[in-house]
Coordinates of C-alpha atoms in Angstrom, one line a residue:
M24 CA 8.8 -77.6 281.1
Y25 CA 12.5 -77.2 281.6
N26 CA 14.3 -80.5 282.1
S27 CA 17.0 -80.0 284.7
N28 CA 18.7 -83.2 283.6
R29 CA 19.2 -82.0 280.1
K30 CA 22.9 -81.2 279.4
T31 CA 24.0 -78.1 277.7
A32 CA 26.0 -78.2 274.4
S33 CA 29.2 -77.3 276.4
E34 CA 28.6 -80.2 278.7
H35 CA 28.1 -82.6 275.8
A36 CA 31.3 -81.2 274.3
A37 CA 33.2 -82.0 277.5
D38 CA 31.8 -85.5 277.4
A39 CA 33.3 -86.0 274.0
K40 CA 36.8 -85.5 275.1
L41 CA 39.0 -88.5 275.2
P42 CA 39.6 -90.4 278.5
S43 CA 42.0 -88.8 281.0
G44 CA 42.7 -85.9 278.7
F45 CA 44.5 -88.1 276.2
Q46 CA 45.5 -86.4 273.0
P47 CA 46.5 -88.5 269.9
W48 CA 48.4 -85.4 268.8
P49 CA 49.6 -83.6 272.0
Q50 CA 49.5 -79.9 271.8
A51 CA 52.5 -79.0 273.8
F52 CA 53.8 -75.6 274.8
R53 CA 57.3 -75.1 273.1
P54 CA 59.1 -72.1 274.7
S55 CA 61.9 -72.2 272.1
Q56 CA 59.5 -71.7 269.2
L57 CA 57.8 -68.9 271.2
A58 CA 61.2 -67.2 271.7
A59 CA 61.9 -67.6 268.0
S60 CA 58.5 -66.1 267.1
V61 CA 59.2 -63.1 269.3
A62 CA 62.7 -62.6 267.7
V63 CA 61.3 -62.9 264.2
A64 CA 58.5 -60.4 265.1
L65 CA 61.2 -57.9 266.3
A66 CA 63.0 -58.4 262.9
A67 CA 59.7 -57.7 261.2
A68 CA 59.2 -54.5 263.2
L69 CA 62.8 -53.4 262.2
S70 CA 62.0 -54.2 258.6
V71 CA 58.8 -52.1 258.7
A72 CA 60.7 -49.2 260.2
T73 CA 63.4 -49.5 257.5
A74 CA 60.8 -49.6 254.8
W75 CA 59.1 -46.5 256.2
N76 CA 62.4 -44.6 256.5
G77 CA 63.1 -45.6 252.9
A78 CA 59.8 -44.3 251.7
R79 CA 60.2 -41.0 253.6
G80 CA 63.8 -40.6 252.4
G81 CA 63.0 -41.0 248.7
E82 CA 64.5 -44.6 248.4
P83 CA 61.8 -46.6 246.7
L84 CA 63.9 -49.7 246.2
T85 CA 64.7 -49.8 249.9
A86 CA 61.0 -49.2 250.8
L87 CA 59.8 -52.0 248.5
G88 CA 62.5 -54.5 249.4
F89 CA 62.0 -54.2 253.2
A90 CA 58.2 -54.1 252.7
G91 CA 58.4 -57.6 251.2
L92 CA 60.8 -58.7 253.9
S93 CA 58.5 -57.3 256.6
L94 CA 55.5 -59.3 255.3
T95 CA 57.6 -62.5 255.0
T96 CA 59.0 -62.2 258.5
L97 CA 55.7 -61.3 260.0
L98 CA 54.1 -64.5 258.6
V99 CA 57.0 -66.6 259.7
S100 CA 56.6 -65.2 263.2
V101 CA 52.9 -66.2 263.2
G102 CA 53.8 -69.7 262.0
L103 CA 56.3 -70.1 264.8
L104 CA 53.8 -68.8 267.3
Q105 CA 51.4 -71.6 266.2
E106 CA 54.3 -74.1 266.3
S107 CA 54.8 -73.0 269.9
G108 CA 51.4 -74.3 270.8
F109 CA 49.1 -71.3 270.4
R110 CA 46.7 -72.6 267.8
H111 CA 43.0 -73.7 267.7
I112 CA 42.3 -71.3 270.6
A113 CA 38.5 -71.2 270.3
L114 CA 35.6 -72.7 268.3
P115 CA 36.1 -71.6 264.7
R116 CA 33.3 -69.5 263.4
R117 CA 33.3 -71.3 260.1
I118 CA 32.1 -74.6 261.7
S119 CA 28.4 -74.3 261.0
R120 CA 25.1 -76.2 260.9
H121 CA 24.1 -77.7 257.5
T122 CA 20.9 -79.4 256.4
D123 CA 21.0 -82.0 253.7
G124 CA 17.9 -83.1 251.8
E125 CA 18.8 -86.8 252.2
H126 CA 20.7 -86.9 255.5
G127 CA 19.0 -84.1 257.5
P128 CA 20.8 -81.6 259.8
G129 CA 24.5 -81.9 260.2
V130 CA 27.7 -80.0 261.1
T131 CA 30.0 -78.7 258.4
V132 CA 33.8 -78.6 259.1
P133 CA 35.5 -76.8 256.2
M134 CA 39.1 -76.5 255.3
S135 CA 41.3 -73.8 256.7
R136 CA 41.9 -71.0 254.2
S137 CA 45.1 -69.6 255.6
S138 CA 48.0 -72.0 255.1
I139 CA 48.5 -72.0 251.3
P140 CA 48.0 -68.2 250.9
A141 CA 50.4 -67.6 253.7
M142 CA 53.1 -69.8 252.0
I143 CA 52.5 -68.1 248.7
T144 CA 52.8 -64.7 250.4
I145 CA 56.1 -65.7 252.0
L146 CA 57.5 -66.9 248.7
V147 CA 56.4 -63.7 246.9
G148 CA 58.0 -61.6 249.7
V149 CA 61.3 -63.4 249.4
A150 CA 61.2 -63.2 245.6
A151 CA 60.5 -59.5 245.8
Y152 CA 63.3 -58.8 248.2
G153 CA 65.8 -60.8 246.1
L154 CA 64.7 -59.2 242.8
I155 CA 65.0 -55.7 244.3
I156 CA 68.5 -56.5 245.5
W157 CA 69.5 -57.4 242.0
I158 CA 67.8 -54.3 240.5
G159 CA 69.4 -52.1 243.1
W160 CA 72.8 -53.5 242.3
L161 CA 72.3 -52.9 238.6
A162 CA 71.3 -49.3 239.4
G163 CA 74.0 -48.9 242.0
V164 CA 71.7 -47.9 244.8
S165 CA 71.3 -51.2 246.8
D166 CA 73.8 -50.7 249.6
S167 CA 71.0 -50.4 252.2
L168 CA 69.4 -53.7 251.1
V169 CA 72.3 -56.0 252.0
P170 CA 74.8 -56.0 254.9
F171 CA 77.8 -53.6 254.6
G172 CA 80.4 -55.0 252.2
R173 CA 78.1 -57.6 250.6
D174 CA 76.9 -55.4 247.8
T175 CA 78.7 -57.4 245.2
R176 CA 77.9 -58.9 241.8
E177 CA 77.9 -62.4 243.2
V178 CA 75.3 -61.5 245.9
A179 CA 73.2 -59.8 243.3
I180 CA 73.2 -62.8 241.0
L181 CA 72.4 -65.2 243.8
S182 CA 69.6 -62.9 244.9
A183 CA 68.1 -62.9 241.4
A184 CA 68.4 -66.7 241.2
G185 CA 66.7 -67.1 244.6
A186 CA 64.0 -64.7 243.5
A187 CA 63.4 -66.8 240.3
V188 CA 63.2 -70.0 242.3
T189 CA 60.9 -68.7 245.0
G190 CA 58.8 -66.9 242.4
V191 CA 58.3 -70.2 240.4
G192 CA 57.5 -71.9 243.7
A193 CA 54.8 -69.3 244.4
L194 CA 53.3 -69.8 240.9
L195 CA 53.3 -73.6 241.4
L196 CA 51.5 -73.3 244.7
A197 CA 49.0 -70.9 243.2
S198 CA 48.2 -73.4 240.4
V199 CA 47.5 -76.2 243.0
R200 CA 44.4 -76.1 245.1
F201 CA 43.1 -78.6 247.6
T202 CA 39.6 -78.5 249.2
T203 CA 38.4 -80.8 251.9
V204 CA 35.0 -80.5 253.7
L205 CA 33.8 -82.9 256.4
R206 CA 30.1 -83.1 257.2
I207 CA 28.9 -85.0 260.3
Y208 CA 25.3 -86.3 260.3
P209 CA 23.3 -88.5 262.8
N210 CA 23.5 -91.3 260.3
G211 CA 27.1 -91.0 259.1
I212 CA 29.8 -88.7 257.7
R213 CA 30.5 -87.2 254.3
R214 CA 33.9 -86.3 253.0
Y215 CA 34.2 -84.1 250.0
A216 CA 37.7 -83.7 248.6
R217 CA 38.7 -81.7 245.5
R218 CA 42.2 -81.4 244.0
R219 CA 43.1 -79.1 241.2
I220 CA 46.6 -79.1 239.6
V221 CA 46.7 -76.5 236.8
F222 CA 43.8 -77.7 234.6
S223 CA 43.5 -81.2 236.1
I224 CA 40.7 -81.6 238.5
R225 CA 39.9 -84.7 240.6
E226 CA 36.9 -84.9 243.0
S227 CA 35.8 -87.3 245.6
D228 CA 32.4 -87.1 247.3
L229 CA 32.0 -90.0 249.7
F230 CA 29.3 -90.8 252.3
L231 CA 29.8 -93.4 255.0
H232 CA 27.1 -94.6 257.4
W233 CA 28.3 -95.2 260.9
D234 CA 27.8 -98.9 260.7
E235 CA 30.1 -99.0 257.6
I236 CA 33.0 -97.8 259.7
A237 CA 34.9 -100.6 261.5
Q238 CA 37.5 -98.5 263.3
I239 CA 38.6 -94.8 263.7
S240 CA 42.2 -94.4 264.5
P241 CA 44.8 -91.5 264.6
G242 CA 47.7 -91.1 262.2
E243 CA 50.1 -88.5 260.9
L244 CA 51.1 -87.3 257.5
G245 CA 54.8 -87.6 256.8
V246 CA 57.6 -87.8 259.3
R247 CA 57.6 -85.3 262.2
V248 CA 60.9 -83.9 263.3
G249 CA 60.7 -81.5 266.2
S250 CA 57.5 -79.7 265.0
A251 CA 53.8 -79.9 265.4
P252 CA 52.2 -83.0 263.8
H253 CA 50.1 -83.2 260.7
P254 CA 47.1 -85.2 262.1
V255 CA 45.2 -87.6 259.9
I256 CA 42.1 -89.5 261.0
N257 CA 42.0 -92.9 259.4
L258 CA 38.6 -94.7 259.0
T259 CA 38.8 -98.4 258.4
I260 CA 35.6 -99.4 256.6
T261 CA 33.9 -102.7 255.9
S262 CA 33.8 -102.5 252.1
S263 CA 36.3 -101.6 249.4
V264 CA 36.6 -97.9 248.5
P265 CA 35.7 -97.4 244.8
S266 CA 38.9 -96.3 243.0
A267 CA 37.1 -93.3 241.5
L268 CA 36.4 -91.9 245.0
R269 CA 39.9 -92.5 246.5
T270 CA 42.3 -89.7 247.3
Q271 CA 46.0 -90.2 247.3
H272 CA 46.0 -91.1 251.0
D273 CA 43.1 -93.6 250.8
A274 CA 43.5 -97.4 250.5
D275 CA 41.3 -100.4 249.6
Y276 CA 39.6 -100.4 253.0
S277 CA 40.7 -97.1 254.5
I278 CA 39.6 -93.5 254.2
A279 CA 41.9 -90.7 255.3
I280 CA 40.5 -87.4 256.7
M281 CA 43.2 -84.7 256.5
A282 CA 42.4 -83.3 260.0
H283 CA 45.4 -80.9 259.8
T284 CA 43.8 -79.1 256.9
L285 CA 40.4 -78.5 258.6
V286 CA 39.5 -75.6 260.8
S287 CA 38.6 -77.8 263.8
E288 CA 41.1 -78.8 266.6
P289 CA 42.1 -82.3 265.5
N290 CA 41.9 -84.0 268.9
T291 CA 38.4 -82.6 269.5
L292 CA 37.3 -83.7 266.1
F293 CA 38.8 -87.2 266.6
A294 CA 37.1 -87.5 270.0
L295 CA 33.7 -86.5 268.6
L296 CA 33.9 -89.0 265.7
K297 CA 34.9 -91.8 268.1
R298 CA 32.1 -90.9 270.5
L299 CA 29.4 -90.9 267.8
H300 CA 30.8 -94.1 266.2
E301 CA 30.9 -96.0 269.5
N302 CA 27.7 -94.5 271.1
P303 CA 24.7 -94.6 268.7
H304 CA 22.4 -93.0 271.2
D305 CA 24.6 -89.8 271.1
R306 CA 24.3 -89.3 267.4
N307 CA 21.1 -87.3 267.8
L308 CA 23.2 -84.5 269.4
I309 CA 24.0 -83.5 265.8
N310 CA 20.3 -82.6 265.4
E311 CA 20.6 -79.9 268.1
P312 CA 20.9 -76.2 267.1
S313 CA 24.1 -75.9 269.2
A314 CA 25.7 -79.0 267.7
A315 CA 28.7 -77.0 266.5
E316 CA 29.6 -76.6 270.2
L317 CA 30.6 -80.3 270.3
L318 CA 33.7 -79.2 268.4
R319 CA 34.7 -76.5 270.8
P320 CA 38.3 -77.3 271.9
P321 CA 39.4 -77.5 275.6
P322 CA 41.2 -74.4 277.0
L323 CA 44.9 -74.1 276.0
R324 CA 46.0 -74.6 279.6
E325 CA 44.2 -77.9 279.8
R326 CA 45.8 -79.1 276.5
F327 CA 49.3 -78.0 277.6
R328 CA 48.8 -79.8 280.9
S329 CA 47.6 -83.0 279.1
A330 CA 50.6 -82.9 276.8
R331 CA 53.0 -82.6 279.7
A332 CA 51.3 -85.5 281.5
Q333 CA 51.6 -87.7 278.3
K334 CA 55.2 -86.8 277.9
A335 CA 55.9 -87.8 281.5
K336 CA 54.3 -91.2 281.0
A337 CA 56.2 -91.9 277.8

């Protein structure tokens, strides 16, 4: 028989939100970043048009140079749009159910795949543009790649040097790979972290029962200066973390979850972990088929309003 008192997954998700809409990492709407995103997007559109005209006009260097610039400016525009507050809009599809032979059903929160590839693409685009400016100057056909009167030997050399630096940066980023996966179970949480730097690989696979966690608190990675925060969820635990299982951000009695690298909205993830830690009777919600709904973020308008209210109280 249908139980009218049984809550839906969406209602449980609403219960998991922090009191009074509090966000440890307020997701504010930033009009200046939005305006900058639009301006850069217009520059990207202009670059696309220039690349197209170069291709049609038989100017391959112009086409290639502005194609790289178009890709770079487009990705920068998307980054600025996210900085303006338009991120984590819906429940990520990659958050899924997972069944473990030892811990039973759980929810998997994987790492975002977009940030590092986007940075590599931006660096490659800048490197390509600088390299083509230098090649064009050598060939004597680069006057459309730089502002009028700037087609000089010094500009060409600086462009080549910049291309070399950004190209090396792209290679270094490509040689470094970080992987973080968080799995939430009724009896605890599991953090898997893997770091690969060239041929050096370090892994950490750590499971914590809920009663091993003394406190869950918010933190941030690095110093924030006028931009979106890099949220970190710190878990204070009752026993020392084995040195072999520590990441560079862990301590003797503290585990760091790099929430800013995961696909979930950080405030929603933090609220859910706090709820399950402090309310043992709610942990069975992870057993439900719709458990991923517990990580559905609130509407953007609600998050913007909460951020304004927190700023007004500060």
